[in-house]
Coordinates of C-alpha atoms in Angstrom, one line a residue:
M1 CA -19.6 -17.1 -34.3
Q2 CA -23.2 -15.5 -35.2
Q3 CA -25.2 -17.2 -32.6
L4 CA -23.2 -15.3 -30.2
F5 CA -24.3 -11.9 -31.2
T6 CA -27.9 -13.5 -31.5
P7 CA -30.2 -13.1 -28.3
D8 CA -31.3 -16.5 -26.9
F9 CA -34.4 -15.5 -24.8
G10 CA -33.1 -18.9 -22.1
L11 CA -30.1 -17.4 -22.6
M12 CA -31.2 -14.4 -20.9
I13 CA -33.0 -15.0 -18.7
W14 CA -29.9 -17.7 -17.0
T15 CA -27.5 -14.4 -17.6
V16 CA -30.3 -12.1 -15.4
V17 CA -30.3 -15.0 -12.7
T18 CA -27.0 -15.5 -12.9
F19 CA -26.1 -11.9 -12.2
L20 CA -28.4 -10.9 -9.5
L21 CA -27.9 -14.0 -7.9
L22 CA -24.3 -12.8 -8.0
V23 CA -25.5 -9.1 -7.1
L24 CA -26.9 -11.0 -4.3
I25 CA -23.8 -12.6 -2.9
L26 CA -21.8 -9.7 -3.6
G27 CA -23.9 -7.4 -1.7
R28 CA -24.1 -9.8 1.5
Y29 CA -21.0 -10.7 1.6
G30 CA -18.8 -8.5 0.0
W31 CA -19.7 -5.5 -0.4
R32 CA -19.8 -4.7 3.7
P33 CA -16.0 -5.8 4.1
L34 CA -15.2 -3.7 1.0
I35 CA -17.1 -0.6 1.1
D36 CA -16.3 -1.2 5.5
A37 CA -12.8 -1.6 4.3
I38 CA -12.7 1.9 1.9
E39 CA -14.9 3.9 5.0
A40 CA -11.6 2.6 7.4
R41 CA -9.2 4.0 4.9
E42 CA -11.3 7.2 4.4
R43 CA -11.5 7.4 8.3
T44 CA -7.0 7.0 8.4
L45 CA -7.1 9.4 6.3
R46 CA -8.9 12.1 7.9
E47 CA -8.0 11.5 11.2
E48 CA -4.4 11.4 10.1
R49 CA -5.3 14.7 8.2
E50 CA -6.6 15.8 11.4
A51 CA -3.8 14.7 13.0
A52 CA -1.7 16.8 10.7
E53 CA -3.3 20.0 11.3
K54 CA -3.8 19.5 15.2
A55 CA 0.2 19.5 14.9
R56 CA 0.5 22.7 12.4
L57 CA -1.6 24.9 14.9
E58 CA 0.4 23.5 17.5
A59 CA 4.4 24.3 15.7
Q60 CA 2.2 28.1 14.8
R61 CA 1.4 28.3 18.3
I62 CA 4.2 27.8 19.1
E63 CA 6.7 29.7 17.6
A64 CA 4.3 32.4 18.2
E65 CA 4.8 32.0 21.8
L66 CA 8.9 31.9 20.8
K67 CA 8.6 34.6 19.2
A68 CA 6.7 37.2 21.6
G69 CA 9.4 34.8 24.6
L70 CA 12.4 36.3 22.4
A71 CA 11.2 39.5 22.0
A72 CA 10.9 40.1 25.9
I73 CA 14.3 38.6 26.0
D74 CA 15.4 41.1 23.2
A75 CA 13.4 43.4 25.1
K76 CA 15.4 42.8 28.6
A77 CA 18.0 42.6 27.3
Q78 CA 18.0 45.7 25.6
Q79 CA 17.1 47.2 29.2
V80 CA 19.5 45.4 31.2
M81 CA 21.7 46.9 28.8
A82 CA 20.4 51.1 29.3
R83 CA 20.7 50.4 33.1
A84 CA 24.5 49.1 32.5
A85 CA 24.7 52.0 30.2
Q86 CA 23.2 54.5 33.1
E87 CA 25.2 52.9 35.6
A88 CA 28.7 53.7 33.7
E89 CA 28.0 57.2 33.0
A90 CA 27.1 57.8 37.0
L91 CA 30.5 55.4 37.8
R92 CA 32.4 58.0 35.5
Q93 CA 31.0 60.9 36.9
K94 CA 31.7 59.8 40.0
H95 CA 34.6 59.2 39.7
T96 CA 35.6 62.7 37.5
A97 CA 34.0 64.1 40.4
Q98 CA 36.4 62.4 42.9
A99 CA 39.7 62.8 40.6
Q100 CA 38.9 67.2 40.3
A101 CA 37.5 67.2 43.8
D102 CA 41.5 65.0 44.4
A103 CA 43.2 67.5 42.5
K104 CA 41.7 70.2 43.9
R105 CA 42.6 69.1 47.2
L106 CA 45.8 68.5 45.9
L107 CA 46.1 72.0 44.5
D108 CA 45.1 74.0 47.5
K109 CA 47.6 71.6 49.7
A110 CA 50.8 72.7 46.9
R111 CA 49.8 76.7 47.2
A112 CA 49.7 76.2 51.1
E113 CA 53.3 74.3 51.4
L114 CA 54.1 76.5 48.7
E115 CA 52.5 80.0 50.8
E116 CA 53.6 78.1 54.6
E117 CA 57.3 78.6 52.1
K118 CA 57.3 81.7 51.0
R119 CA 56.1 83.0 54.8
R120 CA 59.0 80.9 56.0
L121 CA 61.8 82.4 53.2
V122 CA 60.6 86.2 53.9
V123 CA 61.2 85.5 58.4
E124 CA 64.3 84.3 56.6
L125 CA 65.1 86.8 54.6
R126 CA 64.6 89.4 57.0
S127 CA 66.3 87.6 59.4
E128 CA 69.2 87.0 56.6
V129 CA 68.6 91.1 56.1
G130 CA 68.7 92.0 59.8
R131 CA 72.0 90.2 60.4
L132 CA 73.5 91.5 57.3
A133 CA 72.6 95.3 58.0
I134 CA 73.5 94.6 61.9
A135 CA 77.2 93.3 60.8
A136 CA 77.0 96.4 58.1
T137 CA 77.0 98.4 60.8
E138 CA 79.4 96.5 62.6
K139 CA 81.9 97.2 60.6
I140 CA 80.9 100.4 60.2
V141 CA 80.6 101.8 63.4
R142 CA 84.3 99.5 63.9
K143 CA 85.9 101.6 61.4
T144 CA 84.8 104.4 62.6
V145 CA 85.2 103.8 65.9
D146 CA 89.0 102.8 64.4
E147 CA 89.6 105.7 62.1
G148 CA 88.7 108.2 65.4
V149 CA 90.8 105.3 67.5
Q150 CA 93.5 106.9 65.2
K151 CA 93.7 109.9 64.7
G152 CA 93.0 110.1 69.1
A153 CA 96.3 108.4 69.2
L154 CA 98.2 110.2 66.3

């Protein structure tokens, strides 16, 4: 057991030679594939990170476009609603004016009919008053004539 811990010059040389041969063999055949594999993995990770960043930026761009599109649609909807409200108000005013004009026309027509009926009734009343006056005068005249005839007959 003690020999393992005691330095032996021949063993040290063989250990160094073996180590150098191992380094040389690994350097020639082992390190390059290992380093290539590590570099390939780093390259893959970098490409995936770049692709993820591009996807994130694209998602942000699409989100901004959608927000802008929604804002434009909202503004357009507000314009349509405002225009519809204006048209509805104009239509309401038009119908109100038309209804007022129709009411005035009907009122004027009713007044004209009332005036015509009043004039006709006045003419009819005058005619009736005249007829009644003639009838009353006729009765008075007959009575007077009858009294005169009776007095003359007596």
